[in-house]
PDB file of C-alpha atoms and ligand atoms in Angstrom:
ATOM      1  CA  MET Z 149      18.449 -13.835  35.710  1.00 90.00           C
ATOM      2  CA  ARG Z 150      21.640 -14.135  37.687  1.00 92.00           C
ATOM      3  CA  LYS Z 151      20.791 -13.548  41.352  1.00 96.00           C
ATOM      4  CA  ILE Z 152      18.495 -11.663  43.692  1.00 97.00           C
ATOM      5  CA  GLU Z 153      20.003  -8.194  43.423  1.00 96.00           C
ATOM      6  CA  HIS Z 154      17.930  -6.771  46.261  1.00 97.00           C
ATOM      7  CA  LEU Z 155      14.696  -6.932  48.210  1.00 98.00           C
ATOM      8  CA  GLY Z 156      12.766  -3.660  48.344  1.00 97.00           C
ATOM      9  CA  LEU Z 157      11.178  -3.046  51.749  1.00 98.00           C
ATOM     10  CA  ALA Z 158       8.484  -0.392  52.157  1.00 98.00           C
ATOM     11  CA  VAL Z 159       8.912   1.519  55.438  1.00 98.00           C
ATOM     12  CA  LEU Z 160       7.132   4.426  57.077  1.00 97.00           C
ATOM     13  CA  ASN Z 161      10.144   6.096  58.649  1.00 97.00           C
ATOM     14  CA  ILE Z 162      13.414   5.499  56.830  1.00 98.00           C
ATOM     15  CA  ASP Z 163      15.614   7.047  59.536  1.00 98.00           C
ATOM     16  CA  GLN Z 164      14.202   4.692  62.127  1.00 98.00           C
ATOM     17  CA  ALA Z 165      14.343   1.735  59.707  1.00 98.00           C
ATOM     18  CA  ILE Z 166      18.015   2.464  58.856  1.00 98.00           C
ATOM     19  CA  LYS Z 167      18.879   2.269  62.548  1.00 98.00           C
ATOM     20  CA  THR Z 168      16.930  -0.992  62.906  1.00 98.00           C
ATOM     21  CA  PHE Z 169      18.592  -2.591  59.871  1.00 98.00           C
ATOM     22  CA  GLU Z 170      22.075  -1.378  60.825  1.00 98.00           C
ATOM     23  CA  ASP Z 171      21.629  -3.125  64.167  1.00 98.00           C
ATOM     24  CA  LEU Z 172      19.965  -6.170  62.599  1.00 97.00           C
ATOM     25  CA  LEU Z 173      22.490  -6.710  59.786  1.00 97.00           C
ATOM     26  CA  ASP Z 174      25.496  -5.384  61.735  1.00 97.00           C
ATOM     27  CA  THR Z 175      26.532  -3.344  58.691  1.00 97.00           C
ATOM     28  CA  PRO Z 176      26.156   0.371  57.907  1.00 98.00           C
ATOM     29  CA  CYS Z 177      23.831   1.737  55.256  1.00 98.00           C
ATOM     30  CA  TYR Z 178      26.205   2.434  52.323  1.00 97.00           C
ATOM     31  CA  LYS Z 179      23.996   4.712  50.263  1.00 96.00           C
ATOM     32  CA  LEU Z 180      21.092   7.117  50.725  1.00 97.00           C
ATOM     33  CA  GLU Z 181      19.412   8.314  47.559  1.00 94.00           C
ATOM     34  CA  GLU Z 182      16.219  10.170  46.731  1.00 94.00           C
ATOM     35  CA  VAL Z 183      14.556   9.170  43.434  1.00 88.00           C
ATOM     36  CA  GLU Z 184      12.429  12.209  42.679  1.00 88.00           C
ATOM     37  CA  SER Z 185      10.647  10.650  39.678  1.00 84.00           C
ATOM     38  CA  GLU Z 186       9.328   7.874  41.972  1.00 87.00           C
ATOM     39  CA  TYR Z 187       8.712  10.069  45.038  1.00 93.00           C
ATOM     40  CA  VAL Z 188      10.881   7.857  47.245  1.00 95.00           C
ATOM     41  CA  LYS Z 189      13.877   8.010  49.526  1.00 96.00           C
ATOM     42  CA  THR Z 190      15.999   4.880  49.410  1.00 96.00           C
ATOM     43  CA  ALA Z 191      18.668   3.400  51.680  1.00 97.00           C
ATOM     44  CA  PHE Z 192      20.872   0.438  50.721  1.00 97.00           C
ATOM     45  CA  PHE Z 193      22.600  -2.294  52.706  1.00 98.00           C
ATOM     46  CA  GLN Z 194      24.918  -4.957  51.365  1.00 97.00           C
ATOM     47  CA  VAL Z 195      24.166  -8.476  52.628  1.00 96.00           C
ATOM     48  CA  GLY Z 196      26.545 -10.987  51.088  1.00 95.00           C
ATOM     49  CA  GLU Z 197      26.025 -10.783  47.332  1.00 93.00           C
ATOM     50  CA  SER Z 198      22.532  -9.284  47.672  1.00 95.00           C
ATOM     51  CA  LYS Z 199      21.181  -6.012  49.038  1.00 97.00           C
ATOM     52  CA  ILE Z 200      18.331  -4.647  51.060  1.00 98.00           C
ATOM     53  CA  GLU Z 201      16.676  -1.470  49.739  1.00 97.00           C
ATOM     54  CA  LEU Z 202      14.553   0.491  52.206  1.00 98.00           C
ATOM     55  CA  LEU Z 203      11.931   2.721  50.573  1.00 98.00           C
ATOM     56  CA  GLN Z 204      10.061   5.585  52.160  1.00 98.00           C
ATOM     57  CA  ALA Z 205       7.483   7.656  50.266  1.00 97.00           C
ATOM     58  CA  THR Z 206       8.140  11.389  49.921  1.00 97.00           C
ATOM     59  CA  ASP Z 207       4.662  12.096  48.558  1.00 95.00           C
ATOM     60  CA  GLU Z 208       1.211  10.604  49.131  1.00 92.00           C
ATOM     61  CA  ASN Z 209       1.000   9.760  45.400  1.00 90.00           C
ATOM     62  CA  SER Z 210       4.075   7.552  45.641  1.00 93.00           C
ATOM     63  CA  ALA Z 211       3.551   3.847  44.913  1.00 92.00           C
ATOM     64  CA  ILE Z 212       5.177   3.178  48.308  1.00 96.00           C
ATOM     65  CA  ALA Z 213       2.621   5.349  50.143  1.00 97.00           C
ATOM     66  CA  LYS Z 214      -0.209   3.485  48.387  1.00 95.00           C
ATOM     67  CA  TYR Z 215       1.369   0.114  49.173  1.00 94.00           C
ATOM     68  CA  ILE Z 216       1.715   0.927  52.882  1.00 96.00           C
ATOM     69  CA  ALA Z 217      -1.832   2.319  53.063  1.00 96.00           C
ATOM     70  CA  LYS Z 218      -3.116  -0.993  51.668  1.00 94.00           C
ATOM     71  CA  LYS Z 219      -0.798  -3.575  53.207  1.00 94.00           C
ATOM     72  CA  GLY Z 220       1.319  -1.882  55.873  1.00 97.00           C
ATOM     73  CA  GLN Z 221       5.117  -2.013  55.975  1.00 97.00           C
ATOM     74  CA  GLY Z 222       6.617  -5.054  54.267  1.00 97.00           C
ATOM     75  CA  ILE Z 223       8.390  -6.598  51.304  1.00 97.00           C
ATOM     76  CA  HIS Z 224       7.421  -4.444  48.333  1.00 97.00           C
ATOM     77  CA  HIS Z 225       9.408  -6.008  45.495  1.00 97.00           C
ATOM     78  CA  ILE Z 226      12.056  -8.550  44.520  1.00 98.00           C
ATOM     79  CA  ALA Z 227      14.775  -7.321  42.161  1.00 97.00           C
ATOM     80  CA  PHE Z 228      16.735  -9.682  39.917  1.00 98.00           C
ATOM     81  CA  ASP Z 229      20.113  -8.862  38.461  1.00 97.00           C
ATOM     82  CA  VAL Z 230      20.238  -9.306  34.669  1.00 97.00           C
ATOM     83  CA  ALA Z 231      23.173  -9.024  32.251  1.00 97.00           C
ATOM     84  CA  ASN Z 232      21.199  -7.284  29.500  1.00 97.00           C
ATOM     85  CA  ILE Z 233      17.917  -5.684  30.541  1.00 97.00           C
ATOM     86  CA  GLU Z 234      16.658  -5.029  26.999  1.00 97.00           C
ATOM     87  CA  GLU Z 235      17.118  -8.683  26.026  1.00 97.00           C
ATOM     88  CA  GLU Z 236      15.417  -9.766  29.250  1.00 97.00           C
ATOM     89  CA  ILE Z 237      12.437  -7.452  28.609  1.00 97.00           C
ATOM     90  CA  ALA Z 238      12.102  -8.871  25.085  1.00 97.00           C
ATOM     91  CA  ARG Z 239      12.354 -12.457  26.374  1.00 97.00           C
ATOM     92  CA  LEU Z 240       9.672 -11.861  29.027  1.00 97.00           C
ATOM     93  CA  GLN Z 241       7.328 -10.059  26.633  1.00 97.00           C
ATOM     94  CA  ALA Z 242       7.648 -12.965  24.184  1.00 97.00           C
ATOM     95  CA  LYS Z 243       6.554 -15.279  27.057  1.00 97.00           C
ATOM     96  CA  GLY Z 244       3.479 -13.108  27.646  1.00 97.00           C
ATOM     97  CA  PHE Z 245       4.597 -11.223  30.756  1.00 97.00           C
ATOM     98  CA  GLN Z 246       3.278  -7.692  31.188  1.00 97.00           C
ATOM     99  CA  LEU Z 247       5.895  -5.008  31.724  1.00 97.00           C
ATOM    100  CA  ILE Z 248       5.161  -1.760  33.578  1.00 95.00           C
ATOM    101  CA  HIS Z 249       8.211  -0.296  31.820  1.00 91.00           C
ATOM    102  CA  GLN Z 250       8.614  -1.418  28.187  1.00 92.00           C
ATOM    103  CA  THR Z 251      11.983   0.312  28.048  1.00 95.00           C
ATOM    104  CA  PRO Z 252      14.542   0.505  30.863  1.00 96.00           C
ATOM    105  CA  LYS Z 253      14.662   3.611  33.047  1.00 93.00           C
ATOM    106  CA  ASP Z 254      17.144   5.045  35.520  1.00 90.00           C
ATOM    107  CA  GLY Z 255      16.780   3.605  39.020  1.00 86.00           C
ATOM    108  CA  ALA Z 256      18.552   4.108  42.327  1.00 85.00           C
ATOM    109  CA  ASP Z 257      22.069   2.785  42.983  1.00 84.00           C
ATOM    110  CA  ASN Z 258      23.388   3.286  39.427  1.00 88.00           C
ATOM    111  CA  LYS Z 259      21.011   0.838  37.747  1.00 92.00           C
ATOM    112  CA  LEU Z 260      18.841   0.544  34.688  1.00 96.00           C
ATOM    113  CA  ILE Z 261      15.539  -0.915  35.841  1.00 95.00           C
ATOM    114  CA  ALA Z 262      12.155  -2.144  34.632  1.00 96.00           C
ATOM    115  CA  PHE Z 263       9.209  -3.476  36.636  1.00 96.00           C
ATOM    116  CA  LEU Z 264       6.911  -6.327  35.657  1.00 97.00           C
ATOM    117  CA  HIS Z 265       3.202  -5.979  36.321  1.00 96.00           C
ATOM    118  CA  PRO Z 266       2.118  -8.112  39.319  1.00 94.00           C
ATOM    119  CA  LYS Z 267      -0.904  -9.250  37.258  1.00 95.00           C
ATOM    120  CA  SER Z 268       1.371 -11.551  35.283  1.00 95.00           C
ATOM    121  CA  THR Z 269       3.644 -12.651  38.175  1.00 97.00           C
ATOM    122  CA  GLU Z 270       1.251 -14.198  40.718  1.00 96.00           C
ATOM    123  CA  GLY Z 271       0.785 -10.878  42.487  1.00 94.00           C
ATOM    124  CA  MET Z 272       4.505 -10.319  43.151  1.00 95.00           C
ATOM    125  CA  LEU Z 273       6.121  -7.071  42.089  1.00 96.00           C
ATOM    126  CA  ILE Z 274       9.326  -7.964  40.214  1.00 97.00           C
ATOM    127  CA  GLU Z 275      12.088  -5.551  39.229  1.00 97.00           C
ATOM    128  CA  LEU Z 276      14.816  -6.196  36.658  1.00 97.00           C
ATOM    129  CA  CYS Z 277      18.150  -4.463  37.336  1.00 96.00           C
ATOM    130  CA  GLN Z 278      21.185  -4.027  35.180  1.00 97.00           C
ATOM    131  CA  GLU Z 279      24.335  -2.393  36.504  1.00 94.00           C
ATOM    132  CA  LYS Z 280      25.145   0.720  34.410  1.00 92.00           C
TER     133      LYS Z 280
HETATM  134 ZN1  LIG J1649      14.295  -1.912  43.923  1.00 82.08          ZN
END
C-alpha cells in the first residue's frame, strides 16, 4: 500500500460539515458526489497528498446511518492507495484477511474500491482504492 488515500468521516449534515472543514482546512471542497448504490453523499477535500471524504447517509439503511446510530459522528474508515487492487485483494486473502468485496467495485472520486471486514483488521474498517 502506497499511502493513506483518504480518511472517511461519517457526518450527520454534510452541508454543515463542508462549511466546517472548508474553514478548518482553509481549502474548498473540490468534489461533491452521490453514490446511489451505497446510499451516501460524499464531499472531498485535498490535504497535502491525502484527502478527507465526508459521508452523509441518504437512507436509513445506509452503512453510514447505522454507524452514526451506534457510534455518533466520527472516523468511519481509512482508505489506502494501491497500485493494483486485484493483486492486493489476492495478497490479503492469502494472508487470511476477510474481504467485504471479493472483487473491486466502483467508488466515489473515480476509484475502484474494496473494503476489508473489520473482523479481521482489529475492528478498523479499511478501504483499498485504485485510481481508474
Ligand atoms: Zn472512502
